[in-house]
Amino acid sequence: MKKLYRSQTDKKIFGVCGGIAEYFNIDSTIIRLIWALLIFVAGTGLLAYLIAALVLPKYPEF
């Protein structure tokens, strides 16, 4: 079963976009563009990103 984590390798700020991209197996640039659109158009993207950064666990290191 796949789990959603913050990325430790593909991150710019907290690794939220990289983790979502890894989960859905798509390019992280697409996710970052969607977040940017949500921030500038709807205004909810920043709040959603901060909540995701707090809620999503880091990828476990073994």
GROMACS .gro file of C-alpha atoms in nm:
model
   62
    1MET     CA    1   0.000   0.000   0.000
    2LYS     CA    2   0.139   0.338  -0.103
    3LYS     CA    3   0.158   0.615   0.154
    4LEU     CA    4   0.190   0.987   0.103
    5TYR     CA    5   0.506   1.140   0.250
    6ARG     CA    6   0.697   1.465   0.214
    7SER     CA    7   0.991   1.409  -0.019
    8GLN     CA    8   1.343   1.431   0.118
    9THR     CA    9   1.511   1.436  -0.223
   10ASP     CA   10   1.278   1.644  -0.444
   11LYS     CA   11   1.203   1.944  -0.228
   12LYS     CA   12   1.223   2.321  -0.254
   13ILE     CA   13   1.070   2.425   0.078
   14PHE     CA   14   0.914   2.141   0.278
   15GLY     CA   15   0.893   1.861   0.018
   16VAL     CA   16   0.513   1.862  -0.009
   17CYS     CA   17   0.499   1.901  -0.388
   18GLY     CA   18   0.776   1.645  -0.437
   19GLY     CA   19   0.596   1.396  -0.216
   20ILE     CA   20   0.267   1.441  -0.397
   21ALA     CA   21   0.444   1.403  -0.732
   22GLU     CA   22   0.614   1.081  -0.616
   23TYR     CA   23   0.280   0.945  -0.490
   24PHE     CA   24   0.102   1.007  -0.822
   25ASN     CA   25   0.417   0.927  -1.027
   26ILE     CA   26   0.417   1.257  -1.218
   27ASP     CA   27   0.664   1.542  -1.258
   28SER     CA   28   0.691   1.765  -0.951
   29THR     CA   29   0.696   2.076  -1.170
   30ILE     CA   30   0.332   2.014  -1.260
   31ILE     CA   31   0.237   1.997  -0.893
   32ARG     CA   32   0.432   2.314  -0.817
   33LEU     CA   33   0.252   2.497  -1.100
   34ILE     CA   34  -0.085   2.384  -0.964
   35TRP     CA   35   0.009   2.510  -0.615
   36ALA     CA   36   0.120   2.844  -0.760
   37LEU     CA   37  -0.209   2.880  -0.946
   38LEU     CA   38  -0.402   2.802  -0.628
   39ILE     CA   39  -0.204   3.062  -0.436
   40PHE     CA   40  -0.249   3.341  -0.690
   41VAL     CA   41  -0.598   3.263  -0.822
   42ALA     CA   42  -0.794   3.118  -0.532
   43GLY     CA   43  -0.577   3.235  -0.244
   44THR     CA   44  -0.617   2.902  -0.065
   45GLY     CA   45  -0.300   2.739  -0.193
   46LEU     CA   46  -0.070   2.886   0.070
   47LEU     CA   47  -0.289   2.775   0.359
   48ALA     CA   48  -0.331   2.428   0.205
   49TYR     CA   49   0.045   2.399   0.154
   50LEU     CA   50   0.121   2.494   0.515
   51ILE     CA   51  -0.136   2.248   0.646
   52ALA     CA   52   0.008   1.973   0.425
   53ALA     CA   53   0.360   2.056   0.547
   54LEU     CA   54   0.245   2.012   0.906
   55VAL     CA   55   0.032   1.701   0.852
   56LEU     CA   56   0.237   1.494   0.606
   57PRO     CA   57   0.515   1.291   0.767
   58LYS     CA   58   0.869   1.293   0.630
   59TYR     CA   59   0.974   0.994   0.424
   60PRO     CA   60   1.115   0.741   0.674
   61GLU     CA   61   1.489   0.688   0.655
   62PHE     CA   62   1.609   0.335   0.712
   0.00000   0.00000   0.00000
